[in-house]
C-alpha atoms as one frame of an Amber mdcrd trajectory, in Angstrom:
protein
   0.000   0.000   0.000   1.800   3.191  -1.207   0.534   6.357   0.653   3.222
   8.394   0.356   2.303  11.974  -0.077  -1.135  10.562  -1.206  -4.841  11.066
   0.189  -7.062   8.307  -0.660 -10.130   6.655   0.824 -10.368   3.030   2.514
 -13.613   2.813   2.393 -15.576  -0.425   3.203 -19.540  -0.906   3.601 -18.896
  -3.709   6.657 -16.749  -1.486   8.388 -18.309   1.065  10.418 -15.948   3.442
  10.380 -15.200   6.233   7.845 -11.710   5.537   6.752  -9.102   7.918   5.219
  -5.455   7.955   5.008  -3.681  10.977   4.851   0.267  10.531   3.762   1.516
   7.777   6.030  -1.410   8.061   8.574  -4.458   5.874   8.591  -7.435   7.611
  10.426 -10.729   5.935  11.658 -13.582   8.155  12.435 -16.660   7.627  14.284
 -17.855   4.824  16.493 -20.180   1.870  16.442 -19.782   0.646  20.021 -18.646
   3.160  22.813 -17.599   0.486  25.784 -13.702  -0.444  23.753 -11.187   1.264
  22.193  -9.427   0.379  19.542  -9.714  -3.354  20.497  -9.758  -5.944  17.503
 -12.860  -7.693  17.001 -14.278 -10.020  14.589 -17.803  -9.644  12.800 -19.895
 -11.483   9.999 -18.098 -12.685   7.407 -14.494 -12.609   9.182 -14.248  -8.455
   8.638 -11.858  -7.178  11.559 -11.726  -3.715  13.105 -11.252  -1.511  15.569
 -13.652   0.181  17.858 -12.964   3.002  19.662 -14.975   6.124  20.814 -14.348
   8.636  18.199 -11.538   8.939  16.165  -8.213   6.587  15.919  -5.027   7.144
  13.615  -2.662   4.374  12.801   0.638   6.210  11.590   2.428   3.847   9.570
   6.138   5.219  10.198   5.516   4.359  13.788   7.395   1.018  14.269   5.077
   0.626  17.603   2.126  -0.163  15.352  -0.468   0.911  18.077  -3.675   2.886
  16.932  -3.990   5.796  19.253  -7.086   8.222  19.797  -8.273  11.356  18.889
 -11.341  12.738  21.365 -13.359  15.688  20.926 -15.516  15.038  18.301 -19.074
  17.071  18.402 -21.332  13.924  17.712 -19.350  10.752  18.273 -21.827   8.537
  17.908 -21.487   8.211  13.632 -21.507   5.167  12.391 -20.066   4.500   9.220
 -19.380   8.276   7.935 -17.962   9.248   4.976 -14.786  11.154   5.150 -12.844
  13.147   3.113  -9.323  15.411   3.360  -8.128  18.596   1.656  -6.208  21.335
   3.133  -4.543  19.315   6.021  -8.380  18.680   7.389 -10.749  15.814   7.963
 -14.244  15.934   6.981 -17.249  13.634   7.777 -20.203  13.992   6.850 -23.284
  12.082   8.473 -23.826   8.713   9.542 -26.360   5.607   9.467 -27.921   7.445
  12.166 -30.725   9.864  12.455 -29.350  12.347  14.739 -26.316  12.203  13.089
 -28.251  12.843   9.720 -29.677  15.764  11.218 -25.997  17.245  11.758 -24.321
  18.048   8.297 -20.621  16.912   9.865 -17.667  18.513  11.488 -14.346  19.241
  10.553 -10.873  18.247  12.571  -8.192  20.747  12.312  -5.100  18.603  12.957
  -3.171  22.029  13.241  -5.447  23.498  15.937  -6.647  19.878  17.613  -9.951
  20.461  17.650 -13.627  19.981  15.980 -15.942  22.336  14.487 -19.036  21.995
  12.688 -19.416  22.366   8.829 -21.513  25.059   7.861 -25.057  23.865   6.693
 -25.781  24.594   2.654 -28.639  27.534   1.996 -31.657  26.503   1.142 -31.425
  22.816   2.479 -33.577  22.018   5.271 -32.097  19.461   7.533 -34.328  16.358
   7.047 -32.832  16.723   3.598 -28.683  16.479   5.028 -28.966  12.687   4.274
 -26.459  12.332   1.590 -25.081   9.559  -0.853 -22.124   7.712  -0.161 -19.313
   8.434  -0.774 -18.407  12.346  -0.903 -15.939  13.336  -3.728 -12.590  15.164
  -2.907 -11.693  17.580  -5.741  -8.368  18.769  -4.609  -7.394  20.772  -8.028
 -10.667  22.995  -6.960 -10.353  22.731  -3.595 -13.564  21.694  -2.811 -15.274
  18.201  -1.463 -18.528  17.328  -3.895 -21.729  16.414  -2.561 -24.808  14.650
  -3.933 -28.128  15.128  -0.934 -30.221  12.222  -2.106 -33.436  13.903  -0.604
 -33.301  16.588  -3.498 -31.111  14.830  -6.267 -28.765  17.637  -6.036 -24.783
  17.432  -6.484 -23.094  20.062  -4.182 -19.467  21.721  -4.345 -18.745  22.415
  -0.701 -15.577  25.182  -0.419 -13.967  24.873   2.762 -11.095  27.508   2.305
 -13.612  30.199   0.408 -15.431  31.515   3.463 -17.219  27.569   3.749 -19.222
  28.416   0.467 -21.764  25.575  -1.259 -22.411  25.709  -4.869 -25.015  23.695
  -6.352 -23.682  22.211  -9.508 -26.488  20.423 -10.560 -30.096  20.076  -9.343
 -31.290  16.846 -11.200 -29.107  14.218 -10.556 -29.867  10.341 -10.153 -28.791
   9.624  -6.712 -25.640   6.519  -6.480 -24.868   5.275  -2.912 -21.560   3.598
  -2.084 -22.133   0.696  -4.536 -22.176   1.908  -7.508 -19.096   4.110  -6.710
 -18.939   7.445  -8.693 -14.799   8.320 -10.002 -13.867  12.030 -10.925 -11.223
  11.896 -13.321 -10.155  15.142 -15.168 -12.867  16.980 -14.090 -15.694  14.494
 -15.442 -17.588  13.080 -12.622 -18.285   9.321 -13.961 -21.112   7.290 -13.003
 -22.126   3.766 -13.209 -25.993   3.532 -14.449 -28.121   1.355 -15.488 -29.921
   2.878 -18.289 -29.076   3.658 -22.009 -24.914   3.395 -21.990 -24.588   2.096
 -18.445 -21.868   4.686 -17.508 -23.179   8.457 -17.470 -20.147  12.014 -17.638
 -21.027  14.923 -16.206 -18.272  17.811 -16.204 -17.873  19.236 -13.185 -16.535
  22.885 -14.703 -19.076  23.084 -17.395 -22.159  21.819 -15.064 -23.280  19.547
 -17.917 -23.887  16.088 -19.071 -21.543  14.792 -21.712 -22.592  12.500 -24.440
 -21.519   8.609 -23.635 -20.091   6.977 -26.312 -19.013   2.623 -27.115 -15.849
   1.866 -29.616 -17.263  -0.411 -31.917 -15.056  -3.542 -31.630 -14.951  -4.261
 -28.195 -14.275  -7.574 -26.023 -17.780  -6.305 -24.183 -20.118  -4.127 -24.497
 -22.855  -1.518 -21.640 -25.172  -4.935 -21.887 -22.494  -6.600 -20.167 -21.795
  -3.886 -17.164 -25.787  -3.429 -16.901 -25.826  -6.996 -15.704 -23.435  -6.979
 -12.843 -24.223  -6.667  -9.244 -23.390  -3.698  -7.187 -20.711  -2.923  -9.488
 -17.722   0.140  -8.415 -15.660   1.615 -10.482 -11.879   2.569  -9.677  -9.588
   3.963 -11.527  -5.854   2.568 -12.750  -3.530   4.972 -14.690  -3.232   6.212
 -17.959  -7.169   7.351 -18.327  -7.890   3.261 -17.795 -10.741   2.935 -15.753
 -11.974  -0.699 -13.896 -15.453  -2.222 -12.775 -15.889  -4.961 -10.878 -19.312
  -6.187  -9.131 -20.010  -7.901  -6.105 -19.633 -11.334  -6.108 -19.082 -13.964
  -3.218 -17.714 -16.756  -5.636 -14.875 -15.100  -7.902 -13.092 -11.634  -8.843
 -14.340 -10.445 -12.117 -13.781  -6.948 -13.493 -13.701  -5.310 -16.663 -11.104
  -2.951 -17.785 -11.883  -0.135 -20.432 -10.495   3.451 -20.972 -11.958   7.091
 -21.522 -11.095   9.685 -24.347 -12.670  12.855 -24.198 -14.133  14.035 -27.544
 -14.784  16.822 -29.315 -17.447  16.616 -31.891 -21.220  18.501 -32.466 -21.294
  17.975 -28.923 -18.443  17.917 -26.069 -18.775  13.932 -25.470 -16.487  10.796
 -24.064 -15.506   7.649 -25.840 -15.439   4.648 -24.281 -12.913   1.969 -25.276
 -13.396  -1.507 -23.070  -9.878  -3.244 -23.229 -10.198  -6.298 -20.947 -12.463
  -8.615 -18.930 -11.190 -10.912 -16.498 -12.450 -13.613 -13.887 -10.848 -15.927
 -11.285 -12.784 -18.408  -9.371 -12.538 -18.585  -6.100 -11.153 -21.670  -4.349
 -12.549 -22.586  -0.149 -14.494 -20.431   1.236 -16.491 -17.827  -0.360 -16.061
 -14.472   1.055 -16.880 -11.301  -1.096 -14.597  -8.835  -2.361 -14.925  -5.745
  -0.595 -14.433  -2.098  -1.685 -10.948  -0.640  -0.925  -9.814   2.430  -3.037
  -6.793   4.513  -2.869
């Protein structure tokens, strides 16, 4: 796992934690049960994790290996938050819980130690804070993207420009952890299930792009449509990868994206490469981890 002056998400819908690792430092933020910390424990379907009573940081250039804490938090009781990091801060936003829903999210300050609340969006009353999962960090605007589910709206949330929201679009199908959105280049891509299975929208222009297949291709959007609970990471070198849930085998698709210039402003789709491998013993499910 290379993390070096990286920020990605670990993100994982059986943990209930919100995950993030910033450089060489792996935090976990909220809690599920308040009477441990940071004591390993096995659930369902052999996942392992910590729990603690607010936030824990593993710092992997520490050759003790311990997870330590990190109090203070305004609501600690948020189960499995979505985090995010830009501008040497943490964010989390919500929780699978309704008072935590009812409470935008908070903001640590690892310069100043502390918590403090993220400002609330205008025009958004709070029964509607209930986002999709995950938020999207877009560090080359420095801004964290968010889609409120209640009103099919996708947000740009400016934490460094006086805590300004932006509404970027106000009609947008709603995805929730699985299937995962990707912003590459400033095209937000989404996996859907209609017309050409994966939708662009560009972030800069606040519009839809047109979706487009290469004709010879080793599979097609009929194939993508018919995977379960597919996410989508991406690779290197504009190569994008899906792969589905599925308790039996690893399957995933590879294909890249071109961006096109033609009547309309569009992106071509090019799939490269399916692949499977059976599983052998046991069947335990791949799970979602993204960097």
């Amino acid at each position: 796992m290379k993390l070096g002056g990286r920020v990605g998400l670990l993100w994982d819908h059986n943990i209930p934690h919100g995950l993030i690792a910033v450089d060489s430092v792996i935090y976990a933020i909220g809690r599920y049960k308040p009477d441990s910390i940071c004591c390993p424990k096995e659930e369902e379907g052999g996942i392992y994790h910590h729990d603690h009573t607010g936030t824990s940081f593993l710092d992997l250039a520490d050759p003790s290996g311990r997870w330590k804490g990190i109090g203070g938090m305004l609501i600690s009781n948020r189960p499995f938050p979505c985090c995010a990091s830009l501008s040497d801060k943490i964010f989390v936003f919500g929780a699978k819980a309704s008072k935590a829903h009812l409470n935008l999210g908070e903001f640590y300050d690892k310069k100043k130690n502390c918590w403090e609340a993220i400002p609330s969006p205008p025009l958004i009353r709070r029964d509607a804070f209930r986002h999709c999962r995950p938020v999207i960090c877009d560090p080359e605007h420095n801004r964290i993207l968010v889609h409120f589910s209640y009103i099919s709206s996708l947000y740009a949330y400016y934490p460094e420009d006086g805590h300004r929201w932006v509404c970027l679009n106000d009609h947008m199908p709603p995805w929730d952890g699985e299937p995962a959105p990707y912003l590459l280049d400033n095209v937000l891509y989404l996996i859907s299930y209609k017309d050409n299975c994966i939708t662009a929208f560009d972030i800069c222009t606040k519009e839809h792009l047109e979706v487009s297949w290469s004709s010879c291709s080793p599979f097609g959007p009929h194939e993508l449509a018919q995977l379960t609970s597919p996410c989508m990471i991406y690779l290197d070198d504009n190569i994008m990868c899906v792969y589905p849930y599925a308790p039996s085998s690893f399957e995933y698709y590879r294909f890249q994206v071109c961006r096109v210039s033609n009547q309309q402003q569009g992106v071509l789709i090019t799939p490269l490469s399916t692949h499977l491998f059976p599983f052998q013993g046991p069947r335990t499910p791949i799970n979602t981890v993204a960097l």
